[in-house]
Amino acid sequence: MQTPERAGPPLWLLAELTYSCPLQCPYCSNPLDMADHKTELTTEEWIKVLRDARKMGATQLGFSGGEPLVRKDLEILIAEARSLGYYTNLITSGVGMDEARVKAFREAGLDHIQVSFQASSEELNNFLCGSDSFQHKLEMARQVKAQGYPMVLNFVLHRHNIDDVAAILELSKALEADYVELATTQYYGWAKHNQNNLMPTREQVKSAEAIAHQYQKDLEGQMRILYVVPDYFEDRPKPCMNGWGSIFLTIAPDGTALPCHSARIIPGLELPNVKQQSVDWIWHESPDFKKFRGFEWMKEPCRSCDEKEKDFGGCRCQALMLTGDASNTDPVCDKSPQHDALLAQVAEIEAQQVTEQPLVFRNMRESKKLSRQTN
């Protein structure tokens, strides 16, 4: 059993290389105040992080952002990761990539590329990301396949595209995808800000899930399909990050170390930085990484629950946003005293067939505006 005093190694390292991105997706998980975090680690600083985490036992490495392709040193970081023995995954929109760069990634030793789409149609895709990128994404997906990578596609589902799941999976078939993730929006960052305009109805979720399951059955052995039901429509929370400070370590563009990518929102955390502290100290000694590690921090009903080793009390950020206290039981759980309040909130949003508030698109201009409003 993992405890604050005895933590295993950070097996999964997520390197958020930059918050810069050519797209403006309104469901982005980057922090709303990302414009306030302009400083990025240098190539040398990132290499030190990769080496230190690998010494501790990290094996899986994800390059994300923002858009990691913005970093001109990405090939250097991939090559270093390969030399260290990581299994590397690039999480990208494909914007900023071309045939030559895909080849360069292959030569540098990149193991895996996941290409994200916003929708199955060009019009909706381009509207949601604020960029005429759909045709380029199609070409980049084909180039990934041509270079011998498995075709891995990601679609984030929400009210505006969830009714198109069949069309999304038909597009995936046409692209000869090996793996498709239908990841329903999780409400953090920009998605939380746009929640009322993004959350689908329960009927939409149920219908999309049925379609996904039928495709899973029909395409078994040809294309693997993962459909992620949104937390707010479940009776049990997902095991967020497999437990706080248990497996996952996120390093933000400025070097801030996070037990999860949204942990900045939790008040009282000092959030260590790899510029001042070693990765080893951060993981094993930082009060922030110990704060919700293990089970001693839990309140009832989590503390005495026989399922706590399955879901670890759910998501700390979600508990904070929905109850005002990050140490409370995640209200997604029907054992939570706040579960009924969550159901009422979902029902209220669900009833809004048309919202009067327009989508707020993720960009630095809006980030500065939102930052001024909250400071």
Tab-separated table of C-alpha atoms in Angstrom:
chain	number	residue	atom	x	y	z
A	1	MET	CA	0.000	0.000	0.000
A	2	GLN	CA	1.344	3.405	-0.986
A	3	THR	CA	1.621	5.946	1.819
A	4	PRO	CA	3.007	9.488	2.106
A	5	GLU	CA	6.117	7.940	3.654
A	6	ARG	CA	6.624	5.309	0.959
A	7	ALA	CA	6.064	6.268	-2.664
A	8	GLY	CA	6.927	4.191	-5.691
A	9	PRO	CA	8.691	5.782	-8.672
A	10	PRO	CA	6.991	8.245	-11.022
A	11	LEU	CA	6.447	5.754	-13.845
A	12	TRP	CA	4.746	8.247	-16.192
A	13	LEU	CA	6.326	11.632	-16.917
A	14	LEU	CA	4.264	14.223	-18.780
A	15	ALA	CA	6.428	16.990	-20.208
A	16	GLU	CA	4.218	19.975	-20.988
A	17	LEU	CA	6.768	21.696	-23.172
A	18	THR	CA	4.833	24.897	-23.871
A	19	TYR	CA	1.462	26.589	-23.462
A	20	SER	CA	1.810	28.110	-26.927
A	21	CYS	CA	-0.551	26.625	-29.500
A	22	PRO	CA	-1.833	27.624	-32.953
A	23	LEU	CA	-5.289	26.282	-32.043
A	24	GLN	CA	-7.898	27.836	-29.755
A	25	CYS	CA	-9.940	24.867	-28.521
A	26	PRO	CA	-12.539	25.967	-25.946
A	27	TYR	CA	-12.138	22.715	-23.972
A	28	CYS	CA	-8.348	22.925	-23.493
A	29	SER	CA	-7.119	21.729	-20.100
A	30	ASN	CA	-4.349	24.348	-19.926
A	31	PRO	CA	-4.820	26.853	-17.065
A	32	LEU	CA	-6.947	29.908	-17.727
A	33	ASP	CA	-4.066	32.116	-16.572
A	34	MET	CA	-1.558	30.489	-18.930
A	35	ALA	CA	-0.566	33.955	-20.185
A	36	ASP	CA	0.943	34.567	-16.732
A	37	HIS	CA	3.305	31.603	-17.181
A	38	LYS	CA	5.454	32.737	-20.106
A	39	THR	CA	8.853	31.388	-19.061
A	40	GLU	CA	9.726	27.978	-20.510
A	41	LEU	CA	12.436	25.553	-19.529
A	42	THR	CA	15.439	25.567	-21.821
A	43	THR	CA	16.556	22.538	-23.785
A	44	GLU	CA	19.253	21.833	-21.191
A	45	GLU	CA	16.784	22.151	-18.315
A	46	TRP	CA	14.374	19.718	-19.978
A	47	ILE	CA	17.195	17.238	-20.610
A	48	LYS	CA	18.092	17.355	-16.917
A	49	VAL	CA	14.449	16.651	-15.998
A	50	LEU	CA	14.368	13.681	-18.375
A	51	ARG	CA	17.602	12.262	-16.963
A	52	ASP	CA	16.629	12.753	-13.332
A	53	ALA	CA	13.166	11.210	-13.767
A	54	ARG	CA	14.622	8.258	-15.672
A	55	LYS	CA	17.089	7.588	-12.836
A	56	MET	CA	14.118	7.384	-10.513
A	57	GLY	CA	12.411	4.768	-12.667
A	58	ALA	CA	10.208	6.720	-15.075
A	59	THR	CA	9.584	4.683	-18.231
A	60	GLN	CA	6.723	6.384	-20.095
A	61	LEU	CA	7.226	9.910	-21.418
A	62	GLY	CA	4.577	12.103	-23.004
A	63	PHE	CA	5.412	15.307	-24.877
A	64	SER	CA	2.421	17.660	-24.759
A	65	GLY	CA	1.509	21.308	-24.445
A	66	GLY	CA	-0.123	23.543	-25.708
A	67	GLU	CA	1.291	22.282	-28.945
A	68	PRO	CA	4.687	20.598	-28.449
A	69	LEU	CA	5.506	21.043	-32.142
A	70	VAL	CA	6.030	24.739	-31.371
A	71	ARG	CA	9.295	23.769	-29.663
A	72	LYS	CA	12.107	23.779	-32.225
A	73	ASP	CA	14.172	21.512	-29.972
A	74	LEU	CA	11.582	18.721	-29.929
A	75	GLU	CA	13.748	16.401	-32.023
A	76	ILE	CA	16.649	16.935	-29.608
A	77	LEU	CA	14.464	16.047	-26.638
A	78	ILE	CA	13.111	12.958	-28.415
A	79	ALA	CA	16.624	11.762	-29.211
A	80	GLU	CA	17.706	12.280	-25.606
A	81	ALA	CA	14.667	10.387	-24.355
A	82	ARG	CA	15.455	7.515	-26.713
A	83	SER	CA	19.033	7.337	-25.457
A	84	LEU	CA	17.733	7.184	-21.885
A	85	GLY	CA	15.372	4.306	-22.647
A	86	TYR	CA	11.983	6.011	-22.405
A	87	TYR	CA	8.922	4.920	-24.369
A	88	THR	CA	7.942	8.236	-25.938
A	89	ASN	CA	4.558	9.562	-27.001
A	90	LEU	CA	3.895	12.813	-28.872
A	91	ILE	CA	0.443	14.287	-28.212
A	92	THR	CA	-0.224	16.738	-31.030
A	93	SER	CA	-2.747	18.512	-33.223
A	94	GLY	CA	-0.438	17.918	-36.175
A	95	VAL	CA	-0.253	21.654	-36.858
A	96	GLY	CA	3.423	22.509	-37.229
A	97	MET	CA	4.311	19.094	-38.641
A	98	ASP	CA	5.075	18.016	-42.193
A	99	GLU	CA	6.366	14.900	-43.897
A	100	ALA	CA	9.997	15.803	-43.239
A	101	ARG	CA	9.388	16.380	-39.547
A	102	VAL	CA	7.531	13.090	-39.132
A	103	LYS	CA	10.566	11.379	-40.665
A	104	ALA	CA	12.844	13.332	-38.330
A	105	PHE	CA	10.832	12.127	-35.345
A	106	ARG	CA	11.196	8.555	-36.536
A	107	GLU	CA	14.952	8.992	-36.937
A	108	ALA	CA	15.216	10.571	-33.473
A	109	GLY	CA	13.529	7.508	-31.979
A	110	LEU	CA	9.967	8.648	-31.220
A	111	ASP	CA	7.795	5.616	-30.449
A	112	HIS	CA	4.241	6.904	-30.749
A	113	ILE	CA	2.244	9.832	-32.159
A	114	GLN	CA	-1.333	10.701	-31.211
A	115	VAL	CA	-3.085	13.112	-33.573
A	116	SER	CA	-6.099	15.023	-32.290
A	117	PHE	CA	-9.140	16.111	-34.296
A	118	GLN	CA	-11.928	18.378	-33.131
A	119	ALA	CA	-14.689	16.861	-35.284
A	120	SER	CA	-15.356	14.635	-38.303
A	121	SER	CA	-16.401	17.515	-40.556
A	122	GLU	CA	-14.081	20.213	-41.840
A	123	GLU	CA	-16.474	23.041	-40.954
A	124	LEU	CA	-16.988	22.042	-37.316
A	125	ASN	CA	-13.370	21.017	-36.800
A	126	ASN	CA	-12.110	24.374	-37.999
A	127	PHE	CA	-14.709	26.305	-35.998
A	128	LEU	CA	-13.829	24.543	-32.737
A	129	CYS	CA	-10.079	25.001	-33.064
A	130	GLY	CA	-10.209	28.459	-34.645
A	131	SER	CA	-7.976	27.358	-37.484
A	132	ASP	CA	-8.330	26.015	-41.032
A	133	SER	CA	-6.427	22.907	-40.021
A	134	PHE	CA	-8.693	19.972	-40.928
A	135	GLN	CA	-7.115	19.104	-44.273
A	136	HIS	CA	-3.639	19.416	-42.790
A	137	LYS	CA	-4.620	17.091	-39.947
A	138	LEU	CA	-5.811	14.501	-42.457
A	139	GLU	CA	-2.507	14.673	-44.304
A	140	MET	CA	-0.483	14.446	-41.100
A	141	ALA	CA	-2.462	11.417	-39.956
A	142	ARG	CA	-1.617	9.744	-43.272
A	143	GLN	CA	2.054	10.693	-42.925
A	144	VAL	CA	2.162	9.191	-39.419
A	145	LYS	CA	0.812	5.944	-40.844
A	146	ALA	CA	3.224	6.088	-43.783
A	147	GLN	CA	6.195	6.298	-41.410
A	148	GLY	CA	5.206	3.033	-39.774
A	149	TYR	CA	3.612	4.457	-36.645
A	150	PRO	CA	0.346	3.032	-35.369
A	151	MET	CA	-2.494	5.377	-36.324
A	152	VAL	CA	-3.722	6.800	-33.006
A	153	LEU	CA	-6.493	9.397	-33.140
A	154	ASN	CA	-8.113	11.414	-30.374
A	155	PHE	CA	-11.475	13.166	-30.472
A	156	VAL	CA	-12.677	15.174	-27.465
A	157	LEU	CA	-16.465	14.851	-27.276
A	158	HIS	CA	-18.891	17.513	-26.041
A	159	ARG	CA	-22.313	18.926	-26.822
A	160	HIS	CA	-21.247	20.240	-30.240
A	161	ASN	CA	-19.886	16.993	-31.713
A	162	ILE	CA	-21.082	14.047	-29.601
A	163	ASP	CA	-23.998	13.360	-31.964
A	164	ASP	CA	-21.439	12.729	-34.725
A	165	VAL	CA	-19.749	9.706	-33.121
A	166	ALA	CA	-20.691	7.437	-36.042
A	167	ALA	CA	-19.211	9.919	-38.534
A	168	ILE	CA	-16.102	10.264	-36.358
A	169	LEU	CA	-15.572	6.503	-36.371
A	170	GLU	CA	-16.214	6.317	-40.120
A	171	LEU	CA	-13.515	8.953	-40.619
A	172	SER	CA	-11.222	6.906	-38.395
A	173	LYS	CA	-11.893	3.825	-40.521
A	174	ALA	CA	-11.121	5.778	-43.686
A	175	LEU	CA	-7.796	6.860	-42.170
A	176	GLU	CA	-7.070	3.213	-41.222
A	177	ALA	CA	-6.756	4.093	-37.562
A	178	ASP	CA	-5.414	1.431	-35.237
A	179	TYR	CA	-6.652	3.106	-32.059
A	180	VAL	CA	-9.293	5.783	-31.481
A	181	GLU	CA	-9.915	7.537	-28.190
A	182	LEU	CA	-13.321	9.153	-27.793
A	183	ALA	CA	-12.505	11.216	-24.731
A	184	THR	CA	-15.519	13.061	-23.380
A	185	THR	CA	-14.583	16.511	-22.113
A	186	GLN	CA	-13.270	16.677	-18.561
A	187	TYR	CA	-14.147	20.006	-16.996
A	188	TYR	CA	-10.868	21.644	-16.052
A	189	GLY	CA	-9.192	24.779	-17.376
A	190	TRP	CA	-10.963	26.242	-20.391
A	191	ALA	CA	-13.486	23.409	-20.465
A	192	LYS	CA	-14.631	24.347	-16.957
A	193	HIS	CA	-15.023	27.956	-18.038
A	194	ASN	CA	-17.171	26.802	-20.995
A	195	GLN	CA	-18.908	24.010	-19.111
A	196	ASN	CA	-22.496	25.170	-19.686
A	197	ASN	CA	-21.865	25.355	-23.414
A	198	LEU	CA	-20.009	22.041	-23.688
A	199	MET	CA	-21.709	19.540	-21.400
A	200	PRO	CA	-23.865	17.102	-23.383
A	201	THR	CA	-27.191	15.755	-22.211
A	202	ARG	CA	-27.465	12.360	-20.552
A	203	GLU	CA	-29.349	11.115	-23.615
A	204	GLN	CA	-26.528	12.263	-25.911
A	205	VAL	CA	-23.978	10.436	-23.769
A	206	LYS	CA	-26.068	7.267	-23.723
A	207	SER	CA	-26.616	7.331	-27.479
A	208	ALA	CA	-22.944	7.985	-28.268
A	209	GLU	CA	-21.870	5.180	-25.943
A	210	ALA	CA	-24.216	2.718	-27.675
A	211	ILE	CA	-22.845	3.671	-31.093
A	212	ALA	CA	-19.255	3.352	-29.870
A	213	HIS	CA	-19.965	-0.090	-28.411
A	214	GLN	CA	-21.507	-1.262	-31.690
A	215	TYR	CA	-18.411	-0.114	-33.598
A	216	GLN	CA	-16.214	-1.825	-31.005
A	217	LYS	CA	-18.047	-5.060	-31.728
A	218	ASP	CA	-18.061	-4.644	-35.512
A	219	LEU	CA	-14.385	-3.631	-35.732
A	220	GLU	CA	-12.949	-5.983	-33.128
A	221	GLY	CA	-9.445	-6.970	-34.169
A	222	GLN	CA	-9.264	-4.144	-36.721
A	223	MET	CA	-9.508	-0.913	-34.747
A	224	ARG	CA	-9.425	-0.472	-30.997
A	225	ILE	CA	-11.961	2.073	-29.744
A	226	LEU	CA	-11.939	3.597	-26.276
A	227	TYR	CA	-15.048	5.504	-25.234
A	228	VAL	CA	-14.619	7.490	-22.007
A	229	VAL	CA	-17.886	8.305	-20.233
A	230	PRO	CA	-17.738	11.762	-18.600
A	231	ASP	CA	-17.346	11.721	-14.823
A	232	TYR	CA	-20.457	13.812	-14.225
A	233	PHE	CA	-22.655	11.038	-15.648
A	234	GLU	CA	-21.154	8.226	-13.544
A	235	ASP	CA	-21.892	6.921	-10.032
A	236	ARG	CA	-18.250	6.258	-9.231
A	237	PRO	CA	-15.250	8.503	-9.953
A	238	LYS	CA	-12.343	7.374	-12.067
A	239	PRO	CA	-9.062	6.618	-10.240
A	240	CYS	CA	-7.656	10.049	-11.061
A	241	MET	CA	-3.951	9.766	-11.955
A	242	ASN	CA	-4.059	6.295	-10.322
A	243	GLY	CA	-3.769	8.161	-7.037
A	244	TRP	CA	-2.198	11.515	-6.200
A	245	GLY	CA	1.597	11.376	-6.388
A	246	SER	CA	1.453	7.666	-7.144
A	247	ILE	CA	2.474	7.132	-10.781
A	248	PHE	CA	2.134	10.380	-12.745
A	249	LEU	CA	4.440	13.393	-12.631
A	250	THR	CA	3.667	16.468	-14.725
A	251	ILE	CA	6.225	19.187	-15.404
A	252	ALA	CA	4.678	22.424	-16.677
A	253	PRO	CA	6.428	24.635	-19.264
A	254	ASP	CA	7.926	26.876	-16.566
A	255	GLY	CA	9.269	23.916	-14.574
A	256	THR	CA	6.469	23.735	-12.021
A	257	ALA	CA	6.004	20.144	-10.854
A	258	LEU	CA	2.414	18.949	-10.537
A	259	PRO	CA	0.842	15.742	-9.203
A	260	CYS	CA	-1.768	16.304	-11.935
A	261	HIS	CA	-1.987	18.834	-14.746
A	262	SER	CA	-4.771	20.828	-13.028
A	263	ALA	CA	-3.302	20.956	-9.522
A	264	ARG	CA	-2.529	24.687	-9.810
A	265	ILE	CA	-6.142	25.470	-8.906
A	266	ILE	CA	-5.901	23.912	-5.429
A	267	PRO	CA	-5.239	26.617	-2.818
A	268	GLY	CA	-2.471	26.107	-0.287
A	269	LEU	CA	-0.097	24.262	-2.599
A	270	GLU	CA	3.359	25.819	-2.968
A	271	LEU	CA	4.087	23.792	-6.147
A	272	PRO	CA	7.835	23.089	-6.299
A	273	ASN	CA	9.832	23.888	-9.410
A	274	VAL	CA	12.583	21.807	-11.002
A	275	LYS	CA	14.686	24.961	-11.267
A	276	GLN	CA	14.961	25.091	-7.479
A	277	GLN	CA	14.488	21.473	-6.386
A	278	SER	CA	15.515	18.085	-7.735
A	279	VAL	CA	12.905	15.799	-9.247
A	280	ASP	CA	13.797	13.251	-6.563
A	281	TRP	CA	13.129	15.728	-3.711
A	282	ILE	CA	9.915	16.910	-5.352
A	283	TRP	CA	8.554	13.392	-5.687
A	284	HIS	CA	9.591	12.022	-2.299
A	285	GLU	CA	9.774	15.041	0.015
A	286	SER	CA	7.569	17.827	-1.300
A	287	PRO	CA	4.571	18.456	0.995
A	288	ASP	CA	2.443	19.015	-2.108
A	289	PHE	CA	3.110	15.543	-3.492
A	290	LYS	CA	2.483	13.995	-0.073
A	291	LYS	CA	-0.692	15.974	0.585
A	292	PHE	CA	-3.196	13.530	-0.934
A	293	ARG	CA	-0.926	10.520	-1.338
A	294	GLY	CA	-2.104	7.282	0.211
A	295	PHE	CA	-5.253	7.237	2.353
A	296	GLU	CA	-4.540	8.988	5.668
A	297	TRP	CA	-5.738	12.364	4.375
A	298	MET	CA	-9.198	11.038	3.568
A	299	LYS	CA	-12.401	12.162	5.223
A	300	GLU	CA	-15.485	10.033	5.563
A	301	PRO	CA	-17.048	8.358	3.682
A	302	CYS	CA	-13.792	7.676	1.787
A	303	ARG	CA	-11.724	6.769	4.854
A	304	SER	CA	-13.792	3.700	5.714
A	305	CYS	CA	-14.904	2.861	2.148
A	306	ASP	CA	-13.983	-0.599	0.854
A	307	GLU	CA	-13.546	0.871	-2.640
A	308	LYS	CA	-10.954	3.515	-1.771
A	309	GLU	CA	-8.105	1.456	-3.220
A	310	LYS	CA	-9.951	1.391	-6.558
A	311	ASP	CA	-10.616	5.099	-7.058
A	312	PHE	CA	-8.491	6.816	-4.351
A	313	GLY	CA	-11.390	9.119	-3.503
A	314	GLY	CA	-11.629	10.386	-7.082
A	315	CYS	CA	-10.284	13.683	-8.382
A	316	ARG	CA	-8.980	16.297	-5.931
A	317	CYS	CA	-9.458	19.153	-8.401
A	318	GLN	CA	-13.014	18.052	-9.129
A	319	ALA	CA	-13.749	17.820	-5.409
A	320	LEU	CA	-12.469	21.369	-4.990
A	321	MET	CA	-14.453	22.803	-7.889
A	322	LEU	CA	-17.703	21.127	-6.862
A	323	THR	CA	-17.514	21.322	-3.063
A	324	GLY	CA	-14.944	24.012	-2.259
A	325	ASP	CA	-12.653	21.543	-0.455
A	326	ALA	CA	-10.100	19.396	-2.268
A	327	SER	CA	-10.089	16.834	0.556
A	328	ASN	CA	-13.790	16.035	0.204
A	329	THR	CA	-15.080	12.936	-1.533
A	330	ASP	CA	-15.380	13.510	-5.273
A	331	PRO	CA	-19.112	14.306	-5.725
A	332	VAL	CA	-19.237	12.015	-8.753
A	333	CYS	CA	-19.381	9.175	-6.220
A	334	ASP	CA	-22.941	8.440	-5.144
A	335	LYS	CA	-21.636	7.905	-1.598
A	336	SER	CA	-20.651	11.570	-1.434
A	337	PRO	CA	-22.905	13.885	0.605
A	338	GLN	CA	-22.647	16.323	-2.327
A	339	HIS	CA	-23.668	13.827	-5.041
A	340	ASP	CA	-27.271	15.023	-5.202
A	341	ALA	CA	-26.091	18.598	-5.640
A	342	LEU	CA	-23.968	17.488	-8.599
A	343	LEU	CA	-26.933	15.701	-10.149
A	344	ALA	CA	-28.999	18.866	-9.797
A	345	GLN	CA	-26.248	20.934	-11.439
A	346	VAL	CA	-25.964	18.495	-14.337
A	347	ALA	CA	-29.732	18.473	-14.791
A	348	GLU	CA	-29.780	22.276	-14.896
A	349	ILE	CA	-27.042	22.408	-17.535
A	350	GLU	CA	-28.647	19.537	-19.418
A	351	ALA	CA	-31.885	21.494	-19.721
A	352	GLN	CA	-30.118	24.361	-21.481
A	353	GLN	CA	-30.583	23.342	-25.097
A	354	VAL	CA	-29.163	26.680	-26.212
A	355	THR	CA	-26.879	28.777	-24.034
A	356	GLU	CA	-26.864	32.541	-24.221
A	357	GLN	CA	-23.157	32.648	-23.488
A	358	PRO	CA	-20.904	32.078	-26.508
A	359	LEU	CA	-17.900	29.776	-26.336
A	360	VAL	CA	-14.751	31.420	-25.021
A	361	PHE	CA	-11.888	30.245	-27.208
A	362	ARG	CA	-8.515	29.464	-25.676
A	363	ASN	CA	-5.892	32.047	-26.611
A	364	MET	CA	-3.456	34.363	-24.905
A	365	ARG	CA	-5.697	37.409	-25.338
A	366	GLU	CA	-8.587	35.754	-23.504
A	367	SER	CA	-6.157	34.371	-20.919
A	368	LYS	CA	-4.924	37.867	-20.086
A	369	LYS	CA	-8.516	39.110	-19.805
A	370	LEU	CA	-9.542	36.257	-17.490
A	371	SER	CA	-6.402	36.676	-15.421
A	372	ARG	CA	-7.201	40.376	-14.854
A	373	GLN	CA	-10.750	39.497	-13.811
A	374	THR	CA	-9.602	37.036	-11.139
A	375	ASN	CA	-6.651	39.028	-9.735
